[in-house]
């Protein structure tokens, strides 16, 4: 029986030593004899892997993205202290979702208890206002500030970690995923222990919303980080990284499960902000962020200029079509065609950056000309990012080129335009009474990228017997799936110099040895991947629930 492409990719991240033991080969040998893995055998593999993660890898119920086998180093998007847990997916909340899914699939209370521990860890680092930052330190704020002043401050390309704001963020779905997980956990058994934290999370989303309907990237508002002459961007209305649509998703979940009518007006106001922020012709798109006062595109990080953004504009069109399905209100479709036509006009000539995606990430306001991002220097203290109109030698960690599926946008729009409002919104969670949440959250298409594992695509949603057998064989004797640690970073050795280190760093993921940003290892070590655990467990859950 052939292995699926997904399983082959998993196995490429697994060392050949894993298969040396006869016990590990047993599932594949049995499959070769025509015997598919039995349910109890798969459950035993799932339990062994989870026991390792919950009792060896976890710190007080929380997780980071990856670990060296001896736990001498551990990583989120950057290197983490032993007392730190990561919120940014695939972090502690993603693990909590997985545990609840495993509990639903198996009925084993061990998974529910693991989910409770993950929630307790998140609650310990929940901001008093109700949200979460990218990570938290269970050793306390002094330890967290030290991290920001050392490892964080020296991550050249990770500007969001260079300054300690002391607030919470909607960036990268950390707050929204944590809030969604707490809602799921509370609904599971109505355990009142988790209700106060859930209520705080709901209040955080409502309190932080601007009157016009959008959300800042961070809240409570603080500002304070003017980087290389660029204004602090964290208070702007943010469309980037699914800030607005994830908040809408969470509020809809609150409405459909708890019936809280107070969230309905904020939901509608948030959807209307997409309409209000769409710019007029002849550039009817959106930027990554917009100013609060006049809803004009604004800059963000120093390599995210004040400009229109092709991928954000395409994503917002998808959101507007989602809103039509939720409400049946044709105003959400009204200006979609002009934006699709505008995006189509931006396609690059084949002579420009051959082999790259065909749409520029950034488009200059007023001219429609592409903007390209470069950098010079060797670290955060002597380096800088700059933008020009030359497509050669752009930075590699943030692409100046994007894929935009114009045909897909046109077809979906045409289908929705031809569907009557009452028909298209018939199944909307905004209409009717209470509706349950999906039983499983991690068995579909989810992002489990921990810089080592990519994005899981569920395809047809099935896990074959060959897939299951391979995963069982790949689990090592300790209980983890050996995975190539593609992403590594320089350990903190002190602040970088204001003098440029000799060398060429304009197209590398990392600068000189003082740069603590992650980069791709030439010879990856083998380690423990939270993303691989989630991906593999989700596959086994699909197998046992088929």
Short mmCIF file of C-alpha atoms in Angstrom, two decimals:
data_model
loop_
_atom_site.label_atom_id
_atom_site.label_comp_id
_atom_site.label_asym_id
_atom_site.label_seq_id
_atom_site.Cartn_x
_atom_site.Cartn_y
_atom_site.Cartn_z
CA UNK A 1 0.00 0.00 0.00
CA UNK A 2 1.60 3.31 -1.06
CA UNK A 3 2.26 6.07 1.43
CA UNK A 4 0.48 9.39 0.96
CA UNK A 5 2.61 12.47 0.11
CA UNK A 6 1.92 13.81 3.59
CA UNK A 7 3.26 10.67 5.22
CA UNK A 8 6.32 10.67 2.99
CA UNK A 9 7.02 14.23 4.10
CA UNK A 10 6.69 13.22 7.74
CA UNK A 11 9.06 10.34 7.22
CA UNK A 12 11.67 12.59 5.63
CA UNK A 13 11.81 14.39 8.97
CA UNK A 14 12.40 11.14 10.81
CA UNK A 15 15.86 9.65 11.18
CA UNK A 16 16.56 6.21 9.80
CA UNK A 17 17.72 5.15 13.25
CA UNK A 18 14.08 5.25 14.33
CA UNK A 19 13.36 2.18 12.23
CA UNK A 20 16.29 0.09 13.44
CA UNK A 21 14.48 -1.66 16.26
CA UNK A 22 12.30 -4.62 15.41
CA UNK A 23 9.56 -3.28 17.64
CA UNK A 24 9.40 -0.13 15.60
CA UNK A 25 9.21 -2.11 12.37
CA UNK A 26 6.40 -4.30 13.61
CA UNK A 27 3.51 -2.09 12.40
CA UNK A 28 4.97 -1.92 8.89
CA UNK A 29 5.68 -5.66 8.85
CA UNK A 30 2.11 -6.36 9.92
CA UNK A 31 0.82 -4.06 7.19
CA UNK A 32 2.93 -5.88 4.62
CA UNK A 33 1.11 -9.06 5.68
CA UNK A 34 -2.23 -7.37 5.04
CA UNK A 35 -3.02 -6.56 8.68
CA UNK A 36 -3.96 -2.93 9.27
CA UNK A 37 -3.02 -1.38 12.63
CA UNK A 38 -5.61 -2.21 15.25
CA UNK A 39 -7.37 0.61 17.06
CA UNK A 40 -5.90 -0.32 20.45
CA UNK A 41 -2.38 -0.33 18.97
CA UNK A 42 -2.89 3.15 17.53
CA UNK A 43 -4.34 4.38 20.82
CA UNK A 44 -1.27 3.07 22.61
CA UNK A 45 0.99 5.03 20.25
CA UNK A 46 -1.06 8.18 20.79
CA UNK A 47 -0.91 7.76 24.55
CA UNK A 48 2.84 7.15 24.57
CA UNK A 49 3.53 10.24 22.50
CA UNK A 50 1.23 12.37 24.62
CA UNK A 51 2.68 11.11 27.88
CA UNK A 52 6.11 12.21 26.73
CA UNK A 53 4.91 15.67 25.71
CA UNK A 54 2.77 16.23 28.80
CA UNK A 55 5.20 14.85 31.37
CA UNK A 56 8.63 15.49 29.84
CA UNK A 57 8.39 18.39 27.39
CA UNK A 58 5.77 20.55 29.09
CA UNK A 59 6.66 23.18 31.66
CA UNK A 60 3.80 23.52 34.15
CA UNK A 61 1.39 22.49 31.39
CA UNK A 62 2.77 24.82 28.73
CA UNK A 63 4.84 24.22 25.60
CA UNK A 64 7.25 25.88 23.21
CA UNK A 65 7.74 24.97 19.54
CA UNK A 66 10.72 22.63 19.67
CA UNK A 67 13.37 21.14 21.92
CA UNK A 68 16.75 19.53 21.66
CA UNK A 69 16.54 15.92 22.90
CA UNK A 70 18.36 16.74 26.14
CA UNK A 71 16.29 19.93 26.61
CA UNK A 72 19.48 21.99 26.76
CA UNK A 73 17.92 24.41 24.30
CA UNK A 74 14.30 25.09 23.44
CA UNK A 75 12.68 27.37 20.93
CA UNK A 76 9.56 29.27 20.07
CA UNK A 77 9.98 31.66 17.18
CA UNK A 78 13.14 32.60 19.08
CA UNK A 79 15.12 30.74 21.72
CA UNK A 80 13.19 30.40 24.98
CA UNK A 81 14.14 30.19 28.62
CA UNK A 82 13.31 26.87 30.35
CA UNK A 83 10.56 28.67 32.29
CA UNK A 84 8.89 30.12 29.20
CA UNK A 85 5.87 28.84 27.31
CA UNK A 86 4.81 29.89 23.83
CA UNK A 87 1.35 31.22 22.94
CA UNK A 88 1.96 31.98 19.27
CA UNK A 89 0.71 28.91 17.31
CA UNK A 90 1.60 26.09 17.30
CA UNK A 91 2.02 26.71 20.99
CA UNK A 92 0.23 25.93 24.20
CA UNK A 93 -3.30 26.66 22.97
CA UNK A 94 -2.78 24.55 19.83
CA UNK A 95 -1.70 21.71 22.09
CA UNK A 96 -4.82 22.27 24.18
CA UNK A 97 -7.00 21.98 21.08
CA UNK A 98 -5.21 18.75 20.15
CA UNK A 99 -5.75 17.29 23.61
CA UNK A 100 -9.48 18.05 23.44
CA UNK A 101 -9.64 16.45 20.00
CA UNK A 102 -7.85 13.35 21.32
CA UNK A 103 -10.27 13.22 24.25
CA UNK A 104 -13.22 13.33 21.87
CA UNK A 105 -11.68 10.61 19.71
CA UNK A 106 -10.73 8.24 22.54
CA UNK A 107 -12.79 9.11 25.61
CA UNK A 108 -9.55 8.89 27.63
CA UNK A 109 -9.63 11.41 30.48
CA UNK A 110 -5.84 11.68 30.36
CA UNK A 111 -6.20 13.98 27.36
CA UNK A 112 -8.82 16.13 29.05
CA UNK A 113 -6.52 16.54 32.05
CA UNK A 114 -3.67 17.52 29.72
CA UNK A 115 -5.95 20.12 28.15
CA UNK A 116 -6.77 21.50 31.61
CA UNK A 117 -3.07 21.79 32.42
CA UNK A 118 -2.45 23.67 29.18
CA UNK A 119 -5.30 26.03 30.00
CA UNK A 120 -3.97 26.60 33.51
CA UNK A 121 -0.58 27.52 32.07
CA UNK A 122 -2.20 30.01 29.70
CA UNK A 123 -4.22 31.53 32.52
CA UNK A 124 -1.05 32.07 34.54
CA UNK A 125 0.37 34.28 31.79
CA UNK A 126 -2.89 35.94 30.70
CA UNK A 127 -2.54 39.72 30.72
CA UNK A 128 -4.73 41.47 33.34
CA UNK A 129 -6.64 43.06 30.44
CA UNK A 130 -7.54 39.58 29.15
CA UNK A 131 -5.29 38.88 26.17
CA UNK A 132 -1.93 37.19 25.64
CA UNK A 133 1.46 38.12 24.24
CA UNK A 134 3.53 35.86 21.98
CA UNK A 135 4.85 34.01 24.99
CA UNK A 136 4.97 34.15 28.76
CA UNK A 137 7.53 33.41 31.44
CA UNK A 138 6.30 31.49 34.46
CA UNK A 139 9.35 32.72 36.37
CA UNK A 140 7.76 36.17 36.40
CA UNK A 141 7.98 39.56 34.71
CA UNK A 142 11.60 40.23 35.69
CA UNK A 143 12.72 37.10 33.84
CA UNK A 144 10.57 38.03 30.84
CA UNK A 145 12.04 41.55 30.73
CA UNK A 146 15.53 40.06 30.84
CA UNK A 147 14.66 37.89 27.83
CA UNK A 148 13.43 40.91 25.88
CA UNK A 149 16.56 42.87 26.80
CA UNK A 150 18.88 40.12 25.59
CA UNK A 151 17.56 37.50 23.16
CA UNK A 152 14.60 39.55 21.98
CA UNK A 153 16.47 42.82 21.50
CA UNK A 154 19.09 41.18 19.28
CA UNK A 155 16.74 39.46 16.84
CA UNK A 156 17.43 41.64 13.82
CA UNK A 157 14.50 40.61 11.67
CA UNK A 158 12.04 39.95 14.52
CA UNK A 159 11.22 43.52 15.41
CA UNK A 160 8.12 42.52 17.38
CA UNK A 161 10.44 41.04 20.02
CA UNK A 162 12.91 43.91 20.22
CA UNK A 163 10.84 45.97 22.65
CA UNK A 164 9.00 44.97 25.83
CA UNK A 165 5.55 46.56 25.67
CA UNK A 166 4.09 44.81 28.68
CA UNK A 167 0.71 44.40 26.99
CA UNK A 168 -1.01 41.72 24.89
CA UNK A 169 -1.20 41.21 21.13
CA UNK A 170 -3.62 39.98 18.49
CA UNK A 171 -0.71 39.25 16.13
CA UNK A 172 -0.24 35.72 14.80
CA UNK A 173 -3.53 34.48 16.30
CA UNK A 174 -2.10 33.83 19.77
CA UNK A 175 -4.82 35.66 21.68
CA UNK A 176 -7.64 34.45 19.44
CA UNK A 177 -6.53 30.82 19.56
CA UNK A 178 -6.11 30.91 23.34
CA UNK A 179 -9.56 32.46 23.75
CA UNK A 180 -11.12 29.88 21.42
CA UNK A 181 -9.43 27.06 23.34
CA UNK A 182 -10.69 28.37 26.70
CA UNK A 183 -14.20 28.57 25.25
CA UNK A 184 -14.00 24.97 24.03
CA UNK A 185 -12.63 23.77 27.35
CA UNK A 186 -15.31 25.56 29.35
CA UNK A 187 -18.08 24.18 27.13
CA UNK A 188 -16.73 20.63 27.53
CA UNK A 189 -17.82 20.19 31.14
CA UNK A 190 -18.85 23.73 32.16
CA UNK A 191 -15.99 23.77 34.66
CA UNK A 192 -16.37 27.11 36.42
CA UNK A 193 -12.65 27.25 37.10
CA UNK A 194 -12.09 28.40 33.51
CA UNK A 195 -15.00 30.84 33.21
CA UNK A 196 -13.26 33.93 34.71
CA UNK A 197 -10.36 33.69 32.25
CA UNK A 198 -12.80 33.17 29.39
CA UNK A 199 -14.82 36.20 30.46
CA UNK A 200 -11.63 38.27 30.57
CA UNK A 201 -10.72 37.13 27.06
CA UNK A 202 -14.15 38.11 25.72
CA UNK A 203 -13.89 41.49 27.44
CA UNK A 204 -10.42 41.99 25.97
CA UNK A 205 -11.70 41.56 22.42
CA UNK A 206 -14.64 43.90 23.05
CA UNK A 207 -12.72 46.55 24.98
CA UNK A 208 -9.91 46.79 22.44
CA UNK A 209 -12.15 47.30 19.41
CA UNK A 210 -12.12 50.77 17.90
CA UNK A 211 -15.46 52.54 17.30
CA UNK A 212 -14.96 52.11 13.55
CA UNK A 213 -14.80 48.33 14.09
CA UNK A 214 -11.15 47.41 13.67
CA UNK A 215 -8.60 46.31 16.24
CA UNK A 216 -5.08 47.47 17.06
CA UNK A 217 -2.28 44.94 16.90
CA UNK A 218 -1.56 45.38 20.62
CA UNK A 219 -3.70 46.36 23.59
CA UNK A 220 -3.83 48.12 26.00
CA UNK A 221 -2.38 50.82 23.77
CA UNK A 222 1.14 51.78 24.76
CA UNK A 223 3.28 52.72 21.74
CA UNK A 224 6.81 53.63 22.67
CA UNK A 225 8.90 51.84 20.05
CA UNK A 226 9.98 54.20 17.27
CA UNK A 227 12.31 52.01 15.26
CA UNK A 228 14.86 53.63 12.92
CA UNK A 229 12.62 56.67 12.56
CA UNK A 230 9.49 54.61 11.93
CA UNK A 231 6.49 55.35 14.14
CA UNK A 232 5.23 52.69 16.51
CA UNK A 233 2.71 50.70 14.47
CA UNK A 234 0.98 48.64 17.16
CA UNK A 235 -1.98 50.99 17.57
CA UNK A 236 -3.00 51.01 13.91
CA UNK A 237 -6.05 49.10 12.71
CA UNK A 238 -4.58 45.73 11.72
CA UNK A 239 -5.68 43.40 8.92
CA UNK A 240 -2.33 41.61 8.72
CA UNK A 241 -1.99 38.08 10.12
CA UNK A 242 -5.74 37.53 10.45
CA UNK A 243 -6.20 39.93 13.39
CA UNK A 244 -9.68 41.13 12.47
CA UNK A 245 -11.11 37.94 10.98
CA UNK A 246 -9.88 35.79 13.88
CA UNK A 247 -11.52 38.15 16.38
CA UNK A 248 -14.74 38.00 14.39
CA UNK A 249 -14.49 34.21 14.38
CA UNK A 250 -14.11 34.12 18.16
CA UNK A 251 -17.02 36.47 18.79
CA UNK A 252 -19.23 34.37 16.51
CA UNK A 253 -18.22 31.30 18.51
CA UNK A 254 -19.20 33.13 21.70
CA UNK A 255 -22.58 34.03 20.22
CA UNK A 256 -23.41 30.58 18.89
CA UNK A 257 -22.45 28.75 22.09
CA UNK A 258 -23.12 31.18 24.93
CA UNK A 259 -25.81 33.29 23.26
CA UNK A 260 -24.25 36.56 24.39
CA UNK A 261 -26.11 39.21 22.39
CA UNK A 262 -23.59 41.90 23.34
CA UNK A 263 -21.17 40.51 20.75
CA UNK A 264 -23.50 40.90 17.77
CA UNK A 265 -23.02 44.64 17.25
CA UNK A 266 -19.21 44.38 17.52
CA UNK A 267 -19.27 41.56 14.97
CA UNK A 268 -21.20 43.65 12.47
CA UNK A 269 -19.04 46.72 13.18
CA UNK A 270 -15.89 44.68 12.58
CA UNK A 271 -17.17 43.37 9.24
CA UNK A 272 -18.15 46.91 8.20
CA UNK A 273 -14.62 48.11 8.93
CA UNK A 274 -13.40 46.01 5.98
CA UNK A 275 -15.79 47.96 3.76
CA UNK A 276 -14.87 51.33 5.24
CA UNK A 277 -11.12 50.74 4.94
CA UNK A 278 -11.19 49.65 1.28
CA UNK A 279 -9.57 52.51 -0.58
CA UNK A 280 -11.20 54.35 -3.50
CA UNK A 281 -10.43 53.86 -7.15
CA UNK A 282 -8.02 53.63 -8.81
CA UNK A 283 -6.37 51.59 -6.01
CA UNK A 284 -9.29 49.80 -4.33
CA UNK A 285 -7.22 47.63 -1.97
CA UNK A 286 -5.93 47.53 1.59
CA UNK A 287 -2.63 47.81 3.42
CA UNK A 288 -1.37 45.57 6.21
CA UNK A 289 -2.55 48.23 8.65
CA UNK A 290 -4.59 51.43 8.46
CA UNK A 291 -4.59 54.63 10.46
CA UNK A 292 -7.47 55.04 12.90
CA UNK A 293 -8.27 58.66 12.04
CA UNK A 294 -8.67 58.43 8.25
CA UNK A 295 -8.40 54.68 7.48
CA UNK A 296 -5.45 55.13 5.13
CA UNK A 297 -2.75 52.46 4.66
CA UNK A 298 0.04 52.67 7.23
CA UNK A 299 3.46 51.13 7.67
CA UNK A 300 4.28 48.40 10.18
CA UNK A 301 7.70 46.87 10.78
CA UNK A 302 10.57 48.62 9.04
CA UNK A 303 10.40 46.08 6.21
CA UNK A 304 6.63 46.59 5.88
CA UNK A 305 6.32 50.03 4.24
CA UNK A 306 3.33 52.32 4.03
CA UNK A 307 1.79 50.79 0.92
CA UNK A 308 -0.94 48.58 -0.43
CA UNK A 309 -0.42 44.85 0.16
CA UNK A 310 -1.49 42.36 -2.51
CA UNK A 311 -1.85 39.35 -0.21
CA UNK A 312 -3.79 41.32 2.40
CA UNK A 313 -6.08 42.73 -0.28
CA UNK A 314 -6.76 39.25 -1.67
CA UNK A 315 -7.36 37.93 1.85
CA UNK A 316 -9.78 40.75 2.61
CA UNK A 317 -11.76 39.94 -0.53
CA UNK A 318 -12.15 36.38 0.78
CA UNK A 319 -13.27 37.82 4.11
CA UNK A 320 -15.87 40.04 2.43
CA UNK A 321 -17.26 36.99 0.66
CA UNK A 322 -17.35 35.18 4.00
CA UNK A 323 -19.30 38.11 5.45
CA UNK A 324 -21.86 37.85 2.66
CA UNK A 325 -22.33 34.19 3.53
CA UNK A 326 -22.72 35.11 7.19
CA UNK A 327 -25.19 37.96 6.69
CA UNK A 328 -26.66 37.87 3.20
CA UNK A 329 -25.91 41.60 2.96
CA UNK A 330 -24.92 42.49 -0.64
CA UNK A 331 -22.88 45.50 0.49
CA UNK A 332 -20.02 43.12 1.23
CA UNK A 333 -19.90 42.11 -2.45
CA UNK A 334 -20.35 45.58 -3.91
CA UNK A 335 -16.74 46.57 -4.55
CA UNK A 336 -15.16 43.16 -4.94
CA UNK A 337 -14.97 43.20 -8.78
CA UNK A 338 -12.99 46.44 -8.93
CA UNK A 339 -10.45 45.11 -6.43
CA UNK A 340 -10.06 41.84 -8.33
CA UNK A 341 -9.46 43.77 -11.56
CA UNK A 342 -6.94 46.00 -9.80
CA UNK A 343 -5.07 43.01 -8.37
CA UNK A 344 -5.01 41.36 -11.79
CA UNK A 345 -3.43 44.51 -13.25
CA UNK A 346 -0.51 44.20 -10.82
CA UNK A 347 0.82 40.95 -12.27
CA UNK A 348 4.53 41.23 -12.92
CA UNK A 349 6.17 40.81 -16.27
CA UNK A 350 7.81 37.42 -16.66
CA UNK A 351 11.20 39.11 -16.97
CA UNK A 352 10.93 40.40 -13.40
CA UNK A 353 12.15 37.99 -10.73
CA UNK A 354 11.66 34.82 -12.80
CA UNK A 355 10.68 31.87 -10.66
CA UNK A 356 9.10 34.04 -7.96
CA UNK A 357 5.34 34.42 -7.41
CA UNK A 358 3.88 36.85 -9.90
CA UNK A 359 2.45 39.62 -7.73
CA UNK A 360 4.40 42.23 -5.75
CA UNK A 361 3.85 42.16 -2.01
CA UNK A 362 3.83 45.94 -1.73
CA UNK A 363 2.37 48.48 -4.16
CA UNK A 364 3.24 52.14 -3.97
CA UNK A 365 0.40 54.48 -3.09
CA UNK A 366 -0.51 56.69 -6.02
CA UNK A 367 1.64 55.02 -8.68
CA UNK A 368 0.75 51.31 -8.59
CA UNK A 369 4.46 50.53 -8.90
CA UNK A 370 5.95 47.58 -6.99
CA UNK A 371 8.08 48.26 -3.94
CA UNK A 372 10.87 45.86 -2.99
CA UNK A 373 12.51 45.35 0.41
CA UNK A 374 16.27 45.09 1.04
CA UNK A 375 18.62 45.35 3.98
CA UNK A 376 22.20 46.35 4.78
CA UNK A 377 24.44 45.96 7.79
CA UNK A 378 25.05 42.94 9.98
CA UNK A 379 22.85 43.19 13.10
CA UNK A 380 20.06 45.15 14.75
CA UNK A 381 22.40 47.88 15.97
CA UNK A 382 24.09 48.72 12.69
CA UNK A 383 21.70 47.30 10.12
CA UNK A 384 18.61 48.69 8.48
CA UNK A 385 15.89 47.75 6.03
CA UNK A 386 15.07 49.93 3.05
CA UNK A 387 12.62 49.95 0.17
CA UNK A 388 13.16 50.79 -3.48
CA UNK A 389 11.92 49.76 -6.92
CA UNK A 390 14.68 47.30 -7.78
CA UNK A 391 13.55 43.68 -7.66
CA UNK A 392 17.01 42.14 -7.44
CA UNK A 393 18.52 41.00 -4.12
CA UNK A 394 15.43 41.33 -1.97
CA UNK A 395 15.41 39.96 1.57
CA UNK A 396 14.67 36.25 1.89
CA UNK A 397 12.86 36.10 5.23
CA UNK A 398 9.94 38.24 4.04
CA UNK A 399 9.05 37.81 0.40
CA UNK A 400 8.57 40.79 -1.90
CA UNK A 401 6.47 38.53 -4.14
CA UNK A 402 3.10 36.82 -3.57
CA UNK A 403 0.76 34.37 -5.22
CA UNK A 404 -2.75 35.68 -5.86
CA UNK A 405 -5.32 33.34 -7.38
CA UNK A 406 -7.34 35.76 -9.51
CA UNK A 407 -9.41 33.03 -11.18
CA UNK A 408 -10.43 31.58 -7.83
CA UNK A 409 -11.52 34.99 -6.56
CA UNK A 410 -13.56 35.67 -9.71
CA UNK A 411 -15.28 32.26 -9.61
CA UNK A 412 -16.21 32.51 -5.94
CA UNK A 413 -17.53 36.03 -6.42
CA UNK A 414 -19.62 34.98 -9.44
CA UNK A 415 -21.10 32.06 -7.49
CA UNK A 416 -22.01 34.22 -4.51
CA UNK A 417 -23.38 37.02 -6.68
CA UNK A 418 -25.72 34.52 -8.29
CA UNK A 419 -26.88 33.11 -4.94
CA UNK A 420 -29.82 34.91 -3.24
CA UNK A 421 -29.02 36.45 0.17
CA UNK A 422 -31.49 34.26 2.08
CA UNK A 423 -30.05 31.13 0.48
CA UNK A 424 -26.39 31.98 0.95
CA UNK A 425 -26.82 32.82 4.63
CA UNK A 426 -29.24 30.05 5.52
CA UNK A 427 -26.67 28.07 7.54
CA UNK A 428 -25.00 31.12 9.09
CA UNK A 429 -24.17 30.81 12.80
CA UNK A 430 -25.40 34.39 13.14
CA UNK A 431 -28.91 33.19 12.38
CA UNK A 432 -31.00 30.97 14.58
CA UNK A 433 -30.34 29.58 18.02
CA UNK A 434 -27.35 27.99 19.71
CA UNK A 435 -25.09 25.84 17.58
CA UNK A 436 -22.32 23.51 18.78
CA UNK A 437 -18.73 24.05 17.83
CA UNK A 438 -16.98 21.55 15.57
CA UNK A 439 -16.01 18.43 17.47
CA UNK A 440 -12.45 18.52 16.14
CA UNK A 441 -10.23 21.55 15.58
CA UNK A 442 -6.87 20.05 14.56
CA UNK A 443 -7.89 17.41 12.03
CA UNK A 444 -8.54 19.85 9.18
CA UNK A 445 -6.29 22.38 7.50
CA UNK A 446 -4.34 24.06 10.27
CA UNK A 447 -1.01 25.81 10.54
CA UNK A 448 1.40 23.86 12.70
CA UNK A 449 4.52 25.56 11.39
CA UNK A 450 7.13 25.65 14.12
CA UNK A 451 9.78 26.56 11.52
CA UNK A 452 10.55 22.83 11.21
CA UNK A 453 7.19 21.45 10.12
CA UNK A 454 5.06 23.20 7.48
CA UNK A 455 1.33 23.73 7.21
CA UNK A 456 -0.84 20.62 7.54
CA UNK A 457 -3.24 20.14 4.66
CA UNK A 458 -5.86 17.57 5.48
CA UNK A 459 -6.55 16.72 1.82
CA UNK A 460 -9.44 14.25 1.86
CA UNK A 461 -9.35 14.07 5.64
CA UNK A 462 -8.40 10.41 5.69
CA UNK A 463 -5.44 8.65 7.25
CA UNK A 464 -4.70 5.35 5.55
CA UNK A 465 -3.54 2.20 7.26
CA UNK A 466 -0.13 2.80 5.68
CA UNK A 467 -0.04 6.31 7.15
CA UNK A 468 -0.94 5.04 10.61
CA UNK A 469 1.58 2.19 10.47
CA UNK A 470 4.36 4.54 9.41
CA UNK A 471 3.59 6.95 12.22
CA UNK A 472 3.54 4.12 14.76
CA UNK A 473 6.89 2.89 13.48
CA UNK A 474 8.35 6.39 13.54
CA UNK A 475 7.75 7.02 17.24
CA UNK A 476 10.98 6.32 19.09
CA UNK A 477 11.38 4.39 22.34
CA UNK A 478 11.22 7.57 24.44
CA UNK A 479 7.90 8.56 22.93
CA UNK A 480 8.66 11.34 20.44
CA UNK A 481 8.89 11.59 16.68
CA UNK A 482 12.50 12.49 15.73
CA UNK A 483 12.32 15.58 13.54
CA UNK A 484 14.96 17.60 11.75
CA UNK A 485 15.49 20.87 13.61
CA UNK A 486 15.73 22.94 10.46
CA UNK A 487 15.45 26.20 12.37
CA UNK A 488 18.22 27.13 14.79
CA UNK A 489 19.57 30.39 16.18
CA UNK A 490 22.73 31.87 17.58
CA UNK A 491 22.82 31.78 21.38
CA UNK A 492 22.83 35.21 23.00
CA UNK A 493 26.46 36.34 23.41
CA UNK A 494 25.90 40.03 24.10
CA UNK A 495 24.52 42.99 22.22
CA UNK A 496 25.62 43.52 18.65
CA UNK A 497 28.18 46.15 17.71
CA UNK A 498 27.41 49.40 15.94
CA UNK A 499 30.27 48.51 13.61
CA UNK A 500 29.28 46.35 10.64
CA UNK A 501 30.80 42.88 10.70
CA UNK A 502 32.54 41.96 7.44
CA UNK A 503 30.43 39.70 5.29
CA UNK A 504 27.29 39.73 3.18
CA UNK A 505 24.04 39.60 5.18
CA UNK A 506 21.59 41.27 2.79
CA UNK A 507 20.05 37.97 1.72
CA UNK A 508 20.58 35.75 4.72
CA UNK A 509 18.05 34.89 7.42
CA UNK A 510 20.53 35.80 10.12
CA UNK A 511 23.19 38.46 10.49
CA UNK A 512 26.46 38.26 12.40
CA UNK A 513 26.93 35.96 15.43
CA UNK A 514 25.13 38.43 17.74
CA UNK A 515 21.89 38.14 15.76
CA UNK A 516 19.51 35.84 17.63
CA UNK A 517 17.03 35.49 14.75
CA UNK A 518 16.24 31.94 13.63
CA UNK A 519 17.85 30.65 10.44
CA UNK A 520 17.99 27.38 8.53
CA UNK A 521 20.75 25.03 9.63
CA UNK A 522 23.15 23.65 7.05
CA UNK A 523 23.15 20.31 8.88
CA UNK A 524 20.00 20.09 11.02
CA UNK A 525 20.13 18.27 14.31
CA UNK A 526 17.34 15.91 15.31
CA UNK A 527 14.98 17.15 17.97
CA UNK A 528 11.46 17.23 19.37
CA UNK A 529 8.90 19.20 17.39
CA UNK A 530 5.60 20.34 18.86
CA UNK A 531 4.34 20.87 15.33
CA UNK A 532 5.24 17.30 14.34
CA UNK A 533 3.48 15.95 17.43
CA UNK A 534 0.31 17.89 16.59
CA UNK A 535 0.40 16.91 12.93
CA UNK A 536 1.01 13.23 13.62
CA UNK A 537 -1.55 13.02 16.42
CA UNK A 538 -4.15 14.69 14.21
CA UNK A 539 -3.49 12.06 11.56
CA UNK A 540 -3.92 9.24 14.09
CA UNK A 541 -7.12 10.83 15.39
CA UNK A 542 -8.49 10.78 11.85
CA UNK A 543 -7.55 7.10 11.63
CA UNK A 544 -9.27 6.02 14.85
CA UNK A 545 -12.40 8.07 14.12
CA UNK A 546 -12.81 6.96 10.51
#
